[in-house]
Short mmCIF file of C-alpha atoms and ligand atoms in Angstrom, two decimals:
data_model
loop_
_atom_site.label_atom_id
_atom_site.label_comp_id
_atom_site.label_asym_id
_atom_site.label_seq_id
_atom_site.Cartn_x
_atom_site.Cartn_y
_atom_site.Cartn_z
CA MET A 1090 64.29 -157.65 -73.43
CA ILE A 1091 64.52 -154.87 -70.31
CA SER A 1092 67.51 -156.20 -68.12
CA ALA A 1093 68.11 -155.21 -64.66
CA THR A 1094 71.58 -152.94 -65.20
CA PRO A 1095 72.93 -150.85 -68.26
CA SER A 1096 75.25 -152.42 -70.37
CA MET A 1097 78.82 -151.51 -71.39
CA PHE A 1098 78.06 -151.54 -74.86
CA ASP A 1099 75.16 -148.82 -74.43
CA LEU A 1100 76.78 -145.80 -76.04
CA SER A 1101 75.13 -143.30 -73.91
CA VAL A 1102 77.52 -144.08 -71.09
CA ALA A 1103 80.63 -143.12 -72.73
CA ARG A 1104 79.85 -139.94 -74.31
CA SER A 1105 80.69 -137.47 -71.74
CA ALA A 1106 80.70 -133.73 -72.76
CA THR A 1107 80.20 -132.78 -69.14
CA GLY A 1108 83.20 -134.22 -67.64
CA GLY A 1109 82.10 -137.57 -65.77
CA ILE A 1110 80.73 -137.95 -62.06
CA ASP A 1111 83.82 -135.86 -60.44
CA SER A 1112 82.78 -132.98 -62.18
CA PHE A 1113 79.10 -133.61 -61.42
CA VAL A 1114 79.76 -134.13 -57.93
CA ASP A 1115 82.26 -130.88 -57.56
CA ARG A 1116 79.26 -128.79 -59.35
CA HIS A 1117 76.60 -130.20 -56.85
CA ALA A 1118 78.79 -130.57 -53.60
CA PRO A 1119 81.70 -127.87 -53.82
CA ASP A 1120 82.82 -127.76 -50.49
CA VAL A 1121 82.38 -131.76 -49.67
CA ALA A 1122 85.75 -133.93 -49.22
CA SER A 1123 84.96 -137.47 -51.60
CA THR A 1124 87.22 -140.05 -51.95
CA TYR A 1125 86.47 -143.33 -54.25
CA TYR A 1126 86.10 -146.57 -53.10
CA GLY A 1127 85.23 -150.19 -54.37
CA SER A 1128 82.30 -150.43 -52.62
CA GLY A 1129 79.81 -148.23 -50.35
CA LYS A 1130 80.35 -150.72 -47.15
CA VAL A 1131 83.88 -150.05 -46.85
CA ALA A 1132 83.61 -146.16 -47.43
CA LEU A 1133 81.33 -146.32 -44.61
CA ARG A 1134 83.62 -148.28 -42.70
CA ASP A 1135 86.63 -145.81 -43.19
CA GLY A 1136 84.36 -142.63 -42.73
CA LEU A 1137 83.18 -143.84 -39.45
CA ALA A 1138 86.39 -145.56 -38.26
CA GLY A 1139 88.23 -142.24 -36.57
CA VAL A 1140 85.16 -141.78 -34.54
CA ALA A 1141 84.15 -145.33 -33.33
CA HIS A 1142 84.67 -146.43 -29.79
CA PRO A 1143 83.72 -149.91 -28.46
CA GLY A 1144 80.88 -150.41 -27.17
CA GLY A 1145 79.47 -147.93 -29.19
CA ASN A 1146 76.49 -148.30 -31.74
CA VAL A 1147 74.78 -147.09 -34.94
CA VAL A 1148 71.16 -146.89 -35.42
CA VAL A 1149 69.90 -147.98 -39.02
CA PRO A 1150 66.59 -148.43 -40.65
CA ALA A 1151 65.11 -151.93 -40.87
CA TYR A 1152 64.45 -151.79 -44.09
CA LEU A 1153 68.12 -152.55 -45.36
CA SER A 1154 70.06 -155.06 -47.16
CA PRO A 1155 71.64 -157.34 -44.44
CA ALA A 1156 75.61 -156.71 -45.16
CA VAL A 1157 75.21 -152.75 -44.92
CA VAL A 1158 75.68 -153.12 -41.39
CA GLU A 1159 78.67 -155.25 -41.61
CA PRO A 1160 81.52 -152.23 -41.56
CA PHE A 1161 79.74 -151.31 -38.72
CA ARG A 1162 80.21 -154.37 -36.86
CA GLU A 1163 83.65 -154.67 -38.07
CA LEU A 1164 84.55 -151.34 -36.25
CA GLY A 1165 82.78 -152.73 -32.84
CA LEU A 1166 79.95 -151.04 -32.86
CA GLU A 1167 76.59 -152.76 -32.23
CA ALA A 1168 73.70 -152.01 -35.21
CA ARG A 1169 70.41 -151.28 -33.87
CA PHE A 1170 67.42 -151.15 -36.60
CA TYR A 1171 64.99 -148.77 -36.33
CA ALA A 1172 61.19 -149.21 -37.60
CA ILE A 1173 59.84 -147.54 -40.67
CA GLU A 1174 56.48 -146.38 -41.58
CA GLU A 1175 54.69 -147.26 -45.12
CA SER A 1176 56.31 -143.94 -46.71
CA PHE A 1177 59.76 -145.13 -45.47
CA ALA A 1178 59.88 -142.59 -42.78
CA PRO A 1179 61.21 -143.57 -39.84
CA ASP A 1180 59.00 -144.04 -36.97
CA VAL A 1181 60.37 -141.56 -34.97
CA ALA A 1182 59.35 -142.84 -31.45
CA ASP A 1183 61.04 -146.04 -32.06
CA LEU A 1184 64.19 -144.24 -33.30
CA GLU A 1185 64.72 -142.19 -30.82
CA GLY A 1186 64.11 -144.75 -28.20
CA ARG A 1187 66.68 -146.76 -29.49
CA ILE A 1188 69.54 -143.83 -29.44
CA ASP A 1189 71.29 -143.48 -25.95
CA ASP A 1190 74.73 -142.51 -24.86
CA GLU A 1191 76.75 -144.89 -26.62
CA THR A 1192 75.22 -144.06 -30.12
CA VAL A 1193 78.13 -142.53 -32.70
CA ALA A 1194 75.76 -142.21 -35.46
CA VAL A 1195 72.01 -142.59 -36.93
CA MET A 1196 71.74 -143.55 -40.82
CA SER A 1197 68.91 -142.11 -43.22
CA VAL A 1198 68.57 -144.26 -46.43
CA ASN A 1199 67.43 -142.60 -49.66
CA TYR A 1200 65.45 -145.33 -51.49
CA PHE A 1201 65.27 -145.62 -55.09
CA GLY A 1202 66.89 -142.53 -55.62
CA PHE A 1203 64.38 -140.28 -53.20
CA PRO A 1204 65.03 -138.44 -50.13
CA GLN A 1205 63.99 -140.42 -47.29
CA PRO A 1206 60.91 -138.92 -45.82
CA GLY A 1207 61.89 -137.44 -42.55
CA LEU A 1208 65.38 -136.75 -43.41
CA GLU A 1209 65.56 -133.33 -41.77
CA ARG A 1210 63.79 -134.82 -38.42
CA ILE A 1211 66.65 -137.34 -38.53
CA ALA A 1212 69.22 -134.53 -39.00
CA SER A 1213 67.64 -132.51 -35.74
CA LEU A 1214 67.69 -135.67 -33.78
CA THR A 1215 71.44 -136.18 -34.40
CA ASP A 1216 71.63 -132.75 -33.27
CA GLU A 1217 69.76 -133.16 -30.27
CA TYR A 1218 71.26 -136.18 -29.03
CA ASP A 1219 74.73 -134.91 -30.17
CA CYS A 1220 75.51 -137.86 -32.67
CA TYR A 1221 76.75 -138.06 -36.55
CA HIS A 1222 74.04 -138.38 -39.46
CA ILE A 1223 75.04 -140.48 -42.00
CA ASP A 1224 73.37 -140.24 -45.28
CA ASP A 1225 73.31 -143.45 -47.06
CA ASN A 1226 72.81 -142.45 -50.62
CA ALA A 1227 73.93 -145.97 -52.45
CA HIS A 1228 70.65 -145.68 -54.55
CA SER A 1229 71.51 -142.81 -56.86
CA PRO A 1230 74.77 -140.79 -57.24
CA LEU A 1231 72.59 -138.39 -59.42
CA SER A 1232 69.97 -137.27 -57.33
CA VAL A 1233 70.00 -133.62 -56.18
CA HIS A 1234 67.43 -132.53 -53.88
CA GLU A 1235 66.30 -128.63 -53.57
CA GLY A 1236 69.76 -127.95 -54.63
CA THR A 1237 71.85 -130.37 -52.34
CA LEU A 1238 73.14 -133.48 -53.70
CA LEU A 1239 72.08 -136.86 -52.13
CA GLY A 1240 74.54 -138.27 -50.07
CA THR A 1241 75.58 -135.09 -48.51
CA TYR A 1242 73.05 -134.20 -46.18
CA GLY A 1243 74.70 -135.65 -43.16
CA ASP A 1244 77.96 -135.67 -41.70
CA LEU A 1245 79.23 -138.56 -43.49
CA GLY A 1246 77.45 -140.05 -46.54
CA ILE A 1247 78.21 -142.48 -49.75
CA THR A 1248 77.18 -143.39 -52.90
CA THR A 1249 77.16 -146.37 -54.84
CA LEU A 1250 78.26 -146.36 -58.70
CA ARG A 1251 77.72 -149.54 -59.59
CA LYS A 1252 73.90 -148.85 -58.87
CA LEU A 1253 74.18 -146.23 -61.93
CA LEU A 1254 76.80 -147.36 -64.34
CA PRO A 1255 78.01 -150.53 -65.98
CA VAL A 1256 81.04 -151.15 -63.62
CA PRO A 1257 82.20 -153.88 -61.72
CA ASP A 1258 82.48 -151.98 -58.06
CA GLY A 1259 83.01 -148.31 -57.35
CA ALA A 1260 81.49 -145.87 -54.47
CA LEU A 1261 82.18 -142.54 -52.82
CA LEU A 1262 82.44 -141.59 -49.68
CA TYR A 1263 81.47 -137.84 -48.63
CA ARG A 1264 82.62 -136.02 -45.38
CA THR A 1265 81.16 -132.71 -44.59
CA ASP A 1266 81.79 -132.53 -41.00
CA GLU A 1267 84.92 -130.89 -39.65
CA GLU A 1268 85.99 -133.60 -37.20
CA LEU A 1269 84.77 -136.38 -39.55
CA ARG A 1270 87.29 -134.65 -41.85
CA GLU A 1271 90.23 -134.40 -39.35
CA ARG A 1272 90.19 -137.94 -38.15
CA TYR A 1273 89.76 -139.58 -41.44
CA SER A 1274 92.65 -141.56 -42.37
CA PRO A 1275 92.36 -143.63 -45.47
CA SER A 1276 92.71 -147.44 -45.36
CA PRO A 1277 94.74 -148.81 -48.47
CA LEU A 1278 91.33 -149.33 -50.44
CA ALA A 1279 90.68 -145.53 -50.59
CA GLY A 1280 91.12 -144.29 -54.00
CA PRO A 1281 90.71 -145.94 -57.64
CA SER A 1282 93.51 -148.88 -58.40
CA GLU A 1283 96.14 -147.86 -60.95
CA ARG A 1284 96.16 -151.20 -62.73
CA VAL A 1285 93.92 -153.48 -64.79
CA GLY A 1286 92.77 -156.51 -62.81
CA THR A 1287 91.50 -159.42 -63.16
CA ALA A 1288 87.89 -158.33 -62.06
CA ASP A 1289 87.99 -155.78 -64.89
CA CYS A 1290 88.68 -158.74 -67.51
CA ARG A 1291 86.01 -161.13 -66.03
CA PHE A 1292 83.49 -158.25 -65.82
CA VAL A 1293 84.32 -157.10 -69.49
CA ALA A 1294 83.77 -161.02 -70.50
CA THR A 1295 80.44 -161.09 -68.62
CA SER A 1296 79.50 -158.16 -70.25
CA VAL A 1297 79.88 -159.76 -73.41
CA VAL A 1298 78.11 -162.84 -72.75
CA GLY A 1299 75.31 -160.74 -71.24
CA ALA A 1300 74.66 -158.25 -74.37
CA VAL A 1301 74.44 -161.75 -76.37
CA LEU A 1302 72.29 -163.17 -73.87
CA GLU A 1303 70.18 -159.96 -74.09
CA ARG A 1304 69.23 -160.65 -77.49
CA SER A 1305 67.44 -163.82 -76.87
CA PRO A 1306 65.19 -163.68 -73.87
CA SER A 1307 64.35 -167.67 -73.99
CA LEU A 1308 68.47 -168.28 -73.62
CA TYR A 1309 68.66 -165.57 -70.95
CA ARG A 1310 65.79 -167.30 -68.88
CA SER A 1311 67.35 -170.75 -69.44
CA VAL A 1312 71.15 -169.44 -68.35
CA GLU A 1313 69.71 -167.55 -65.24
CA ALA A 1314 67.25 -170.69 -64.06
CA ALA A 1315 70.29 -172.88 -64.42
CA LEU A 1316 72.80 -170.30 -62.68
CA SER A 1317 70.27 -169.88 -59.69
CA ASP A 1318 70.08 -173.56 -59.03
CA GLY A 1319 73.63 -173.25 -58.00
CA VAL A 1320 74.42 -173.18 -54.53
CA ASP A 1321 76.24 -169.79 -54.75
CA GLY A 1322 73.51 -167.77 -56.04
CA SER A 1323 73.89 -164.40 -54.71
CA GLN A 1324 71.28 -164.32 -52.45
CA SER A 1325 72.39 -167.23 -50.27
CA VAL A 1326 76.03 -165.26 -49.90
CA ASP A 1327 75.96 -164.51 -46.17
CA PRO A 1328 76.24 -160.86 -45.13
CA GLU A 1329 79.72 -161.31 -43.84
CA ALA A 1330 80.99 -163.21 -46.97
CA ARG A 1331 79.70 -160.63 -49.14
CA TYR A 1332 81.55 -157.83 -47.24
CA GLU A 1333 84.39 -159.66 -47.26
CA ALA A 1334 84.01 -159.80 -51.17
CA ALA A 1335 83.39 -156.13 -51.11
CA LYS A 1336 86.99 -155.61 -49.85
CA VAL A 1337 88.62 -154.07 -53.33
CA PRO A 1338 89.54 -150.67 -54.53
CA MET A 1339 87.69 -149.39 -57.09
CA SER A 1340 89.10 -150.91 -60.32
CA LYS A 1341 90.77 -148.95 -63.10
CA LEU A 1342 87.74 -150.35 -65.59
CA SER A 1343 84.72 -148.34 -63.28
CA ALA A 1344 87.15 -145.34 -62.90
CA SER A 1345 87.21 -144.76 -66.50
CA VAL A 1346 83.55 -145.59 -67.09
CA THR A 1347 82.88 -143.01 -64.12
CA ASP A 1348 85.39 -140.58 -66.29
CA GLY A 1349 83.33 -140.87 -69.35
CA ALA A 1350 79.68 -141.13 -68.28
CA ASP A 1351 77.54 -138.32 -68.92
CA PRO A 1352 75.47 -137.58 -65.82
CA ASP A 1353 72.82 -135.03 -67.04
CA GLU A 1354 72.03 -137.12 -70.24
CA ILE A 1355 71.76 -140.35 -68.01
CA ARG A 1356 69.65 -138.99 -65.35
CA GLU A 1357 67.60 -137.63 -68.14
CA THR A 1358 66.99 -140.96 -69.37
CA ARG A 1359 66.34 -142.57 -66.30
CA ARG A 1360 63.16 -140.00 -65.51
CA GLU A 1361 61.86 -140.29 -68.85
CA ASN A 1362 61.81 -144.28 -68.12
CA TYR A 1363 60.18 -143.77 -64.75
CA ARG A 1364 57.43 -141.54 -66.38
CA THR A 1365 56.94 -144.21 -68.58
CA TRP A 1366 56.51 -146.89 -66.31
CA ARG A 1367 53.91 -144.37 -64.51
CA GLY A 1368 51.88 -143.61 -67.28
CA ILE A 1369 51.57 -147.69 -67.40
CA PHE A 1370 50.79 -148.46 -64.04
CA ASP A 1371 48.41 -145.38 -63.35
CA GLU A 1372 46.04 -147.99 -65.07
CA ARG A 1373 46.03 -150.65 -62.54
CA ASP A 1374 44.68 -151.08 -59.00
CA ASP A 1375 46.29 -153.95 -58.40
CA VAL A 1376 49.53 -152.06 -57.80
CA THR A 1377 50.48 -148.68 -56.21
CA ILE A 1378 53.12 -146.59 -57.09
CA ARG A 1379 55.57 -145.39 -54.32
CA TYR A 1380 56.50 -142.09 -55.78
CA ASP A 1381 53.66 -140.45 -57.97
CA SER A 1382 55.77 -137.26 -57.89
CA LEU A 1383 59.31 -137.00 -59.52
CA PRO A 1384 60.48 -133.92 -58.37
CA PRO A 1385 63.40 -131.84 -60.32
CA GLY A 1386 66.93 -133.00 -59.79
CA ILE A 1387 65.98 -136.71 -58.55
CA SER A 1388 67.77 -139.36 -60.79
CA PRO A 1389 65.68 -142.46 -59.85
CA TYR A 1390 67.45 -145.88 -59.44
CA GLU A 1391 64.05 -148.08 -60.25
CA PHE A 1392 60.51 -147.61 -60.37
CA PRO A 1393 59.18 -149.19 -57.17
CA VAL A 1394 55.60 -150.21 -56.94
CA ARG A 1395 53.46 -152.13 -54.17
CA ALA A 1396 52.19 -154.94 -55.53
CA ASP A 1397 48.83 -156.81 -54.10
CA ASP A 1398 50.13 -159.94 -55.71
CA PRO A 1399 54.07 -159.40 -56.02
CA ALA A 1400 54.58 -162.92 -57.43
CA ARG A 1401 51.84 -162.45 -60.43
CA LEU A 1402 53.21 -159.08 -61.21
CA LEU A 1403 56.90 -160.55 -61.51
CA ALA A 1404 55.69 -163.39 -63.43
CA GLU A 1405 53.93 -161.14 -65.85
CA LEU A 1406 56.55 -158.86 -66.23
CA GLU A 1407 58.97 -161.78 -66.89
CA ALA A 1408 56.41 -162.79 -69.30
CA ALA A 1409 56.54 -159.59 -70.94
CA GLY A 1410 59.94 -159.18 -71.52
CA VAL A 1411 61.30 -157.52 -68.51
CA ALA A 1412 64.01 -159.58 -66.66
CA GLY A 1413 65.16 -157.23 -64.31
CA ALA A 1414 62.22 -156.43 -61.95
CA HIS A 1415 62.72 -157.91 -58.27
CA THR A 1416 61.34 -157.36 -54.71
CA TRP A 1417 63.67 -155.47 -52.15
CA PRO A 1418 65.63 -155.93 -49.92
CA ILE A 1419 66.10 -159.43 -48.13
CA LEU A 1420 66.26 -158.24 -44.54
CA ARG A 1421 68.98 -159.11 -42.24
CA GLN A 1422 67.66 -162.05 -39.90
CA SER A 1423 67.28 -160.31 -36.55
CA VAL A 1424 64.61 -158.12 -38.86
CA ARG A 1425 63.06 -161.06 -40.54
CA GLY A 1426 59.86 -162.03 -39.24
CA ASN A 1427 60.53 -159.74 -36.54
CA ASP A 1428 57.30 -158.25 -34.90
CA GLU A 1429 58.92 -155.18 -34.41
CA TYR A 1430 59.59 -154.35 -37.92
CA GLU A 1431 56.24 -155.15 -39.43
CA THR A 1432 56.03 -152.22 -42.23
CA ALA A 1433 59.93 -153.45 -43.52
CA ASN A 1434 58.96 -157.18 -43.39
CA ARG A 1435 55.78 -156.30 -45.45
CA LEU A 1436 57.63 -154.14 -47.81
CA SER A 1437 60.28 -156.76 -48.51
CA ALA A 1438 57.72 -158.97 -49.53
CA GLU A 1439 55.14 -156.58 -51.84
CA LEU A 1440 57.52 -154.01 -53.22
CA VAL A 1441 58.56 -154.57 -56.84
CA ALA A 1442 61.11 -152.35 -58.47
CA LEU A 1443 61.40 -152.42 -62.29
CA PRO A 1444 64.42 -151.00 -64.21
CA VAL A 1445 64.43 -147.68 -65.27
CA HIS A 1446 68.55 -147.30 -66.54
CA GLN A 1447 69.97 -145.26 -69.40
CA GLY A 1448 70.23 -148.41 -71.49
CA ILE A 1449 66.30 -148.71 -71.80
CA GLU A 1450 64.67 -147.03 -74.51
CA PRO A 1451 61.21 -145.55 -73.65
CA SER A 1452 59.60 -147.33 -76.68
CA GLU A 1453 61.02 -150.66 -74.92
CA ILE A 1454 59.08 -150.09 -72.03
CA GLU A 1455 55.59 -148.97 -74.10
CA ALA A 1456 56.29 -152.51 -76.22
CA ALA A 1457 56.40 -154.71 -72.62
CA ALA A 1458 53.28 -152.12 -71.48
CA ASP A 1459 51.37 -153.73 -74.66
CA ARG A 1460 52.54 -157.35 -73.63
CA LEU A 1461 51.23 -156.68 -70.31
CA ARG A 1462 47.51 -155.46 -71.48
CA ARG A 1463 47.36 -158.50 -73.56
C1 PLP B 201 70.89 -148.64 -48.97
C2 PLP B 201 72.20 -149.57 -49.34
N1 PLP B 201 73.04 -148.98 -48.51
C3 PLP B 201 74.49 -149.59 -48.73
C4 PLP B 201 74.68 -150.19 -49.77
C5 PLP B 201 76.19 -150.70 -49.98
O1 PLP B 201 76.71 -150.73 -51.55
P1 PLP B 201 77.72 -151.31 -51.93
O2 PLP B 201 77.16 -152.53 -52.43
O3 PLP B 201 78.30 -150.52 -52.55
O4 PLP B 201 78.90 -151.50 -50.72
C6 PLP B 201 73.61 -150.81 -50.62
C7 PLP B 201 73.94 -151.84 -51.46
O5 PLP B 201 73.03 -152.94 -51.79
C8 PLP B 201 72.18 -150.35 -49.96
O6 PLP B 201 71.12 -151.16 -50.93
#
């Protein structure tokens, strides 16, 4: 069965010949200051805290998970949403119309591990309006675009290790701008924890259960169904509660998995899995592949497609043993159903993301494709 995330028990995770994530970041962004956090959201808060002022605002894409703007709200900043185009590029007129004298920062998002189309345009707007550029690269810590590590394009950036590795938490804050570096004052949540905590133990226990369940798709589905009936399924957690839960330092377990990971091998495996899905979906005319081209250096987070009938595609995938496919994202309440954000709303319903993580063998994807064709 093809799961959503890699497991702690995938061997590729724990045999680094190249020095883990730290040395990858050093190699690709040697002049950037970076600090570990438990979550990208808290990293965003600490990164911007030194320059936030009451009454200020941050302009972010409407196509975004709802909790991501909570750190800005905690800093007293209004979150303003800009419309996006079908390609995920900003609707530049809409974006520009939302910037004013109180704008502290504009955020770009590199969706699914690919640079956001229009990244350079966002950088030139932030120069023009004299505000900061946040490069949100939560989706893919290992993506390098034309020699630049994604997340380090802006004055400030983040990436989330939990989306790459089998870890309970973990993120990096990048600071490239001189003034932001000087004004940065780390909160007690900065840096990895020195102790093994209950979250580490819980994560290992859950991973063991997950590894057992993965061998039995029918058992996996019944456990998943039972859990999704519960009142506290992750989709029902409100953004504020999600943010509060993210206020933890990076765990010791995450730090050691991060040290042991082999970035080059992980990126190569993800790329191969991406290409395998692409070959399979090329044949179908009810599905549009979002990124036909996979440029060198890109480490895909997932394989996103736009489906004519997303519910049918998800059902087909599940029946073929692909448990980890999903639509993305659930939008913030003020964006959901709002006509100003028609494209973001449509994409959040029609976009289906398929897993490409390093725990999957391309042959498993081929086998699932055979079942899909039947
Ligand atoms: C685009 C984007 N930015 C930021 C985040 C926040 O990252 P974290 O969960 O590490 O706080 C997410 C998480 O889902 C995300 O999708």
